[in-house]
Short mmCIF file of N, CA and C in Angstrom, two decimals:
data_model
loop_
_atom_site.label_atom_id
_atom_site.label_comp_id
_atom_site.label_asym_id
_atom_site.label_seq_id
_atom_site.Cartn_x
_atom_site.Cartn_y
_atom_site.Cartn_z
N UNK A 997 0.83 -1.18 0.00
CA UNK A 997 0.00 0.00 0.00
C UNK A 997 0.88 1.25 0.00
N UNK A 998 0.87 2.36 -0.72
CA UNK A 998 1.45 3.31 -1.00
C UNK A 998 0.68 4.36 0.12
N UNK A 999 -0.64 3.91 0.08
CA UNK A 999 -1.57 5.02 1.37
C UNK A 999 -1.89 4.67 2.49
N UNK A 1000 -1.98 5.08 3.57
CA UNK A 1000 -2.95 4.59 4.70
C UNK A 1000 -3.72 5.52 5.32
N UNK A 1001 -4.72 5.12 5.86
CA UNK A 1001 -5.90 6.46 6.47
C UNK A 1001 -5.48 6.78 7.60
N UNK A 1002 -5.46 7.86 8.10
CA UNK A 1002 -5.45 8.24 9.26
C UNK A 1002 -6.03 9.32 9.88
N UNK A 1003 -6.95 9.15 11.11
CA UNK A 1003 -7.80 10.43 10.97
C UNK A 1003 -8.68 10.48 10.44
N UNK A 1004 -9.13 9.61 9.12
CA UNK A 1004 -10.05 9.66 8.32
C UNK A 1004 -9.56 10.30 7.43
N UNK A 1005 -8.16 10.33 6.66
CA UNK A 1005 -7.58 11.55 5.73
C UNK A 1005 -6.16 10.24 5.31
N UNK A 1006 -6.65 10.09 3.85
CA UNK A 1006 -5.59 9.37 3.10
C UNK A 1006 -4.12 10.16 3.35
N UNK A 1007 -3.33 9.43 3.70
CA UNK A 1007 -1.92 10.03 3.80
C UNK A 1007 -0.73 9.31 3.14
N UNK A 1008 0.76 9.31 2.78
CA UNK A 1008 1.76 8.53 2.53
C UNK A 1008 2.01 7.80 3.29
N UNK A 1009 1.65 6.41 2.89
CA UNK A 1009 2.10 5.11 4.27
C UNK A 1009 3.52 5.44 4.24
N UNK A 1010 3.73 5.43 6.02
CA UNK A 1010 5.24 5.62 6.40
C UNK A 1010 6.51 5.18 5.93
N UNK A 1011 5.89 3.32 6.08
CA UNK A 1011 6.98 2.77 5.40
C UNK A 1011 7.05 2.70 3.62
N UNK A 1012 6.26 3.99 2.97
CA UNK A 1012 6.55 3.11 1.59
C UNK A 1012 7.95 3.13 0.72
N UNK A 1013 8.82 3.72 1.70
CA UNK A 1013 10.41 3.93 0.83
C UNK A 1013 10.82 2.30 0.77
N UNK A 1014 10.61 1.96 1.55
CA UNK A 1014 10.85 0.25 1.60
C UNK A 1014 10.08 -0.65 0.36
N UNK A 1015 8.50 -0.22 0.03
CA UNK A 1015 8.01 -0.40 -1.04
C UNK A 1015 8.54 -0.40 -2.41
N UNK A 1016 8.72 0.54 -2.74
CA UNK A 1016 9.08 1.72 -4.06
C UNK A 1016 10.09 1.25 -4.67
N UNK A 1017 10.88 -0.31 -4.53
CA UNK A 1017 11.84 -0.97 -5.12
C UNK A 1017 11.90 -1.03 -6.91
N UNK A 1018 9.84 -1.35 -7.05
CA UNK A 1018 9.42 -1.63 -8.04
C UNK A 1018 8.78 -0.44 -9.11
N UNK A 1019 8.90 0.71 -8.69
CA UNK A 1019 8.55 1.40 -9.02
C UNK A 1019 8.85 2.53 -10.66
N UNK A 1020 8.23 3.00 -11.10
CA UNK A 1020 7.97 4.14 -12.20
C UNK A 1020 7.22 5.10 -11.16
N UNK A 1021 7.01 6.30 -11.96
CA UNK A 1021 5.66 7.00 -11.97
C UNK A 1021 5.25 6.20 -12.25
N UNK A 1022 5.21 5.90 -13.72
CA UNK A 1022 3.34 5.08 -14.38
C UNK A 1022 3.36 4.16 -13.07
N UNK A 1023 3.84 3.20 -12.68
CA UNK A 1023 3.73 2.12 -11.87
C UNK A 1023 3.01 3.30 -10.58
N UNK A 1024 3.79 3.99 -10.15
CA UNK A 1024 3.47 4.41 -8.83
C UNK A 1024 1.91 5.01 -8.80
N UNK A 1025 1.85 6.23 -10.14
CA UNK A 1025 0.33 6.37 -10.47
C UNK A 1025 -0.89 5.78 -10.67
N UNK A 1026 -0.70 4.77 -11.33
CA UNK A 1026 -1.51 3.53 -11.33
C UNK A 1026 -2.14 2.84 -10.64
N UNK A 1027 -1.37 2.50 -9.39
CA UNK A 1027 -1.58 2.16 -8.08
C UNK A 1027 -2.24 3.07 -7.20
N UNK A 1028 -1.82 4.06 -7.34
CA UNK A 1028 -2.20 5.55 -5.97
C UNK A 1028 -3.28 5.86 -6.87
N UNK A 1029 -3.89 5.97 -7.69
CA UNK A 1029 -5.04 6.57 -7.79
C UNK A 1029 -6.21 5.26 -7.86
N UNK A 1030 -5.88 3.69 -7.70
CA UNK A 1030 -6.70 3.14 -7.36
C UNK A 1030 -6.95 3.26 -6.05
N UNK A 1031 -6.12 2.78 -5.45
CA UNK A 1031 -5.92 3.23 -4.14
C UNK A 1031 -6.71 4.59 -3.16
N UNK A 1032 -6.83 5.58 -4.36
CA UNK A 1032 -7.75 6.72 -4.07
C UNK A 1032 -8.94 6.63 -4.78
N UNK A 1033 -9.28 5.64 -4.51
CA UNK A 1033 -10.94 5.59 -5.38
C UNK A 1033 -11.27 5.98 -6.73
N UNK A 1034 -10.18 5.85 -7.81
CA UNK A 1034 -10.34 6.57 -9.23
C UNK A 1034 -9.91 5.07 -9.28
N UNK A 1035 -10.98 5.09 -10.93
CA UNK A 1035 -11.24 3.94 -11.92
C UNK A 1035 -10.95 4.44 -12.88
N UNK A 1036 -10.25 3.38 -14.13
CA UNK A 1036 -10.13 4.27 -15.80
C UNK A 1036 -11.56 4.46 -16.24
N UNK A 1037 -11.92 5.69 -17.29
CA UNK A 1037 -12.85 5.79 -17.50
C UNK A 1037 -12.74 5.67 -18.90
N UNK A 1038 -13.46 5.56 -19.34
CA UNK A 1038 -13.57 5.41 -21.43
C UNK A 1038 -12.80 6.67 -21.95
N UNK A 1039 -12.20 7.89 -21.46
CA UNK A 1039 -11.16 8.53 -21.96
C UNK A 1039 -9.97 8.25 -21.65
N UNK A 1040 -9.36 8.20 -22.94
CA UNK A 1040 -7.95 7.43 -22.81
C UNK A 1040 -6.84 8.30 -21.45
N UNK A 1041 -6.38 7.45 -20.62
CA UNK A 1041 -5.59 7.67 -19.63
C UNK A 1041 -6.15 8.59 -18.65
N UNK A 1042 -7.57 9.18 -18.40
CA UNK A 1042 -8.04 9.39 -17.60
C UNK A 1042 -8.94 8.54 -16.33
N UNK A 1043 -8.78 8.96 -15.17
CA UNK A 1043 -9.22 8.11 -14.15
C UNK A 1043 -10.59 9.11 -13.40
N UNK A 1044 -11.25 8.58 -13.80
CA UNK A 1044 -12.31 8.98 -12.42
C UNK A 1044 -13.15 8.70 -11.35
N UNK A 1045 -13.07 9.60 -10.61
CA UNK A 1045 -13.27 8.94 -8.65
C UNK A 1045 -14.61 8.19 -8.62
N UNK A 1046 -14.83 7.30 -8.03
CA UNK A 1046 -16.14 6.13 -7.88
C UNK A 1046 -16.92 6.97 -7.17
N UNK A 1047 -16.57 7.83 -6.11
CA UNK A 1047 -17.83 8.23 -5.88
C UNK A 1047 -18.25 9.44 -5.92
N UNK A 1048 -17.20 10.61 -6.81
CA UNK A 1048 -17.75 11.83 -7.82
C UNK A 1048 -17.68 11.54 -9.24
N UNK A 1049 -18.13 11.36 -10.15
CA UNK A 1049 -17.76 11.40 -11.50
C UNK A 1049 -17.53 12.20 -12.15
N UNK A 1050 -17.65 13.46 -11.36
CA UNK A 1050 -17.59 14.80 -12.10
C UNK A 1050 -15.86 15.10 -11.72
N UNK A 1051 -15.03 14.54 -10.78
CA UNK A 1051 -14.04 14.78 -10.59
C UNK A 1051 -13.05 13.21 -11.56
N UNK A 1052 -11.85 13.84 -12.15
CA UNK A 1052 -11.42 13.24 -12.84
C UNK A 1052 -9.41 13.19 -12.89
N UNK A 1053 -8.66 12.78 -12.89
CA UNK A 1053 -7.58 12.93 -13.26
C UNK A 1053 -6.64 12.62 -14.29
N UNK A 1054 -5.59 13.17 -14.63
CA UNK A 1054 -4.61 11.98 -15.36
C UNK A 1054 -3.41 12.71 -15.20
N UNK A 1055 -2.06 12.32 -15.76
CA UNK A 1055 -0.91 12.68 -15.40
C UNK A 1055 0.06 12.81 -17.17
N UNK A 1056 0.29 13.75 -17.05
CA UNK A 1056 1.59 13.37 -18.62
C UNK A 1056 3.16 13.79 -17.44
N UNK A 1057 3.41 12.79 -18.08
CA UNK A 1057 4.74 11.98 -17.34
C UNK A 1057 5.76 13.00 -17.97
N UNK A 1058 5.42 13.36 -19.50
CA UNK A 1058 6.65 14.17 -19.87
C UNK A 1058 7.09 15.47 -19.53
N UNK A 1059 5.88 16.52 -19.13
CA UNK A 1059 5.93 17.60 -18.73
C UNK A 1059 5.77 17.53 -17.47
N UNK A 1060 5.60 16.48 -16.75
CA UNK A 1060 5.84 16.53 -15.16
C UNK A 1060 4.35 17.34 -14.54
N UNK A 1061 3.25 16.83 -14.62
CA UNK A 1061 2.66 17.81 -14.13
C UNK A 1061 0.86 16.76 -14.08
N UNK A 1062 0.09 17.44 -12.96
CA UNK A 1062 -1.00 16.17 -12.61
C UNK A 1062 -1.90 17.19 -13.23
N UNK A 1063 -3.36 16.68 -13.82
CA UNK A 1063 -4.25 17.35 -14.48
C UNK A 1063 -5.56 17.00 -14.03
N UNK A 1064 -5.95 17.85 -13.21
CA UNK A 1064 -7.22 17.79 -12.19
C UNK A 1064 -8.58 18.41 -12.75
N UNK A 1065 -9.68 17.47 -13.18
CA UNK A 1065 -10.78 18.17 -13.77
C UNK A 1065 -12.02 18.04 -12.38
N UNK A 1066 -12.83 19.04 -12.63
CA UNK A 1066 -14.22 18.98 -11.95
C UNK A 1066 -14.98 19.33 -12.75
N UNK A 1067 -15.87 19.05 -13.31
CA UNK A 1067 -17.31 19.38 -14.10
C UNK A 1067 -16.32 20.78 -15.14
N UNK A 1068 -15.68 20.06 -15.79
CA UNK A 1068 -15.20 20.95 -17.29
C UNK A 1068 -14.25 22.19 -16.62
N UNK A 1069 -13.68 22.19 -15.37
CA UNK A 1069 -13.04 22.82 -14.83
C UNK A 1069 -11.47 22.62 -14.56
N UNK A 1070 -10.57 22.80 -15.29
CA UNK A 1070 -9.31 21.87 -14.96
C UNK A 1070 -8.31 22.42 -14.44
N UNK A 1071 -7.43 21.80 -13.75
CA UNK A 1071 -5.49 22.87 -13.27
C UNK A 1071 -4.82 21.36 -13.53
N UNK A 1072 -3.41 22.09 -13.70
CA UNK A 1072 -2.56 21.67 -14.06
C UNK A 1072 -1.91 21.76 -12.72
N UNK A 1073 -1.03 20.68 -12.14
CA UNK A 1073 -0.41 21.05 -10.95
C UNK A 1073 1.24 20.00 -11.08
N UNK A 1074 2.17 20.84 -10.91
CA UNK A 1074 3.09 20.57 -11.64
C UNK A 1074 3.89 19.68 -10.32
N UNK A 1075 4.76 18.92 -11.23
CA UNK A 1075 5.66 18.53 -9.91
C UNK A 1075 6.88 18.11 -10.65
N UNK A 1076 7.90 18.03 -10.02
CA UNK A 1076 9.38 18.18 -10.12
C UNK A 1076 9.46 16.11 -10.83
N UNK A 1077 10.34 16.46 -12.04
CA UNK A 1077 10.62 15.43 -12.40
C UNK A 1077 11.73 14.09 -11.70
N UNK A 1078 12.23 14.79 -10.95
CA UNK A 1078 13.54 14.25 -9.98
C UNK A 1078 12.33 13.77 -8.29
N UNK A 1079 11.78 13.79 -8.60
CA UNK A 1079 10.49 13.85 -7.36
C UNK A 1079 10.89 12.36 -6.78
N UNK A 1080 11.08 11.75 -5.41
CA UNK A 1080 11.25 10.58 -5.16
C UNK A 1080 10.55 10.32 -4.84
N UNK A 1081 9.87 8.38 -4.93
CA UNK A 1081 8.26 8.12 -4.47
C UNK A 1081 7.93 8.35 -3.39
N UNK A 1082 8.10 8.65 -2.20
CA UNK A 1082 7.25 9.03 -1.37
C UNK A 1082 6.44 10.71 -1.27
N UNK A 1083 7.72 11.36 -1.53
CA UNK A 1083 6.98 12.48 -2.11
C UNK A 1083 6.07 13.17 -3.14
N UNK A 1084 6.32 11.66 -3.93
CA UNK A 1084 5.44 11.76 -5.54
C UNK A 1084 3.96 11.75 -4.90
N UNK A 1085 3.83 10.66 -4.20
CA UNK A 1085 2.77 9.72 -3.59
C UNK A 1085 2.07 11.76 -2.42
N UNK A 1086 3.11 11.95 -1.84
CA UNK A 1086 2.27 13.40 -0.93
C UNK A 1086 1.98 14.13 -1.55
N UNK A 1087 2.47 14.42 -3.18
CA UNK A 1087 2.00 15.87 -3.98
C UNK A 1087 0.72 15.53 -4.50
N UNK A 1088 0.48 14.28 -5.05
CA UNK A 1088 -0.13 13.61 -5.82
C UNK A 1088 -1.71 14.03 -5.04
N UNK A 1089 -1.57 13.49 -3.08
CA UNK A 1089 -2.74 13.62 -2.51
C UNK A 1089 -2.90 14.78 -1.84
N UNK A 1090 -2.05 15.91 -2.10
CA UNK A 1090 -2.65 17.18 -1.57
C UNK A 1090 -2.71 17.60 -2.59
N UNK A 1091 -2.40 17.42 -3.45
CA UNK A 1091 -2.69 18.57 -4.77
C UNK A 1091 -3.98 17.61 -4.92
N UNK A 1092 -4.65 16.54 -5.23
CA UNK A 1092 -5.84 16.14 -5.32
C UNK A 1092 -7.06 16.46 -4.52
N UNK A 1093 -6.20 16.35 -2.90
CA UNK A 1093 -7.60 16.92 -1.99
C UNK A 1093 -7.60 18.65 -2.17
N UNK A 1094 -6.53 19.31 -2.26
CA UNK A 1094 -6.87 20.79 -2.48
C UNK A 1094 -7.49 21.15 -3.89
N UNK A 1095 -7.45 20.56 -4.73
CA UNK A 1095 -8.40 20.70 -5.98
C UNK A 1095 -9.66 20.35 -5.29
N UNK A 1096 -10.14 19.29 -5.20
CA UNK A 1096 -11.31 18.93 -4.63
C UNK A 1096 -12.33 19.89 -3.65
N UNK A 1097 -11.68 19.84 -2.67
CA UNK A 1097 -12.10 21.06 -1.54
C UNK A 1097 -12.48 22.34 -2.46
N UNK A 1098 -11.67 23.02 -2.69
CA UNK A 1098 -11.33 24.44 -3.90
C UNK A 1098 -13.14 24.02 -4.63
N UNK A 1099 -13.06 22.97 -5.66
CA UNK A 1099 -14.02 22.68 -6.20
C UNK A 1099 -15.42 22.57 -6.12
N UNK A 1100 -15.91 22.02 -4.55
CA UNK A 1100 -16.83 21.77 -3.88
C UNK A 1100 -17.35 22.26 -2.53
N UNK A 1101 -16.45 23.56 -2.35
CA UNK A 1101 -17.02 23.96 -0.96
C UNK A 1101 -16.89 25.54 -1.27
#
């Protein structure tokens, strides 16, 4: 597991540097956004959350940067290509819950 709850608030499981042997992005993304309740959806390389559909993600690996939609609303939220997985895994879920929040409240 790359996440664990705590609080009631998905966070970076402690130990995942020990994990991350096997890792890519794609590998690491793949995983962490099942993990966060996003399913692929019929647009190519986009994932969206099981229980908003109006919220959506995907990632281009080349420009380094996560792409957060809400109901036709999108940001770009960039992250450092040298990024090591555990920190990939913390940008990944605050830049997701601060889109979200931003979006819906």
């Amino acid at each position: 597991m790359l996440t664990v709850k705590q609080e009631g608030k998905r966070i970076v499981n402690p130990n995942v540097e020990s994990i991350l042997h096997i890792t890519t992005k794609e590998s690491l993304f793949k995983i962490l956004v099942v993990e966060c309740g996003f399913m692929a959806s019929h647009r190519k390389d986009v994932w969206t959350h099981t229980k908003d559909d109006k919220f959506s993600v995907q990632i281009d690996y080349s420009k380094g940067f996560f792409l957060f939609e809400y109901s036709y609303t999108m940001d770009k939220i960039a992250y450092p290509k040298d990024i090591g997985g555990g920190e990939f895994v913390t940008r990944f879920l605050e830049s997701s819950r601060n889109f979200y929040q931003t979006m819906t409240t």
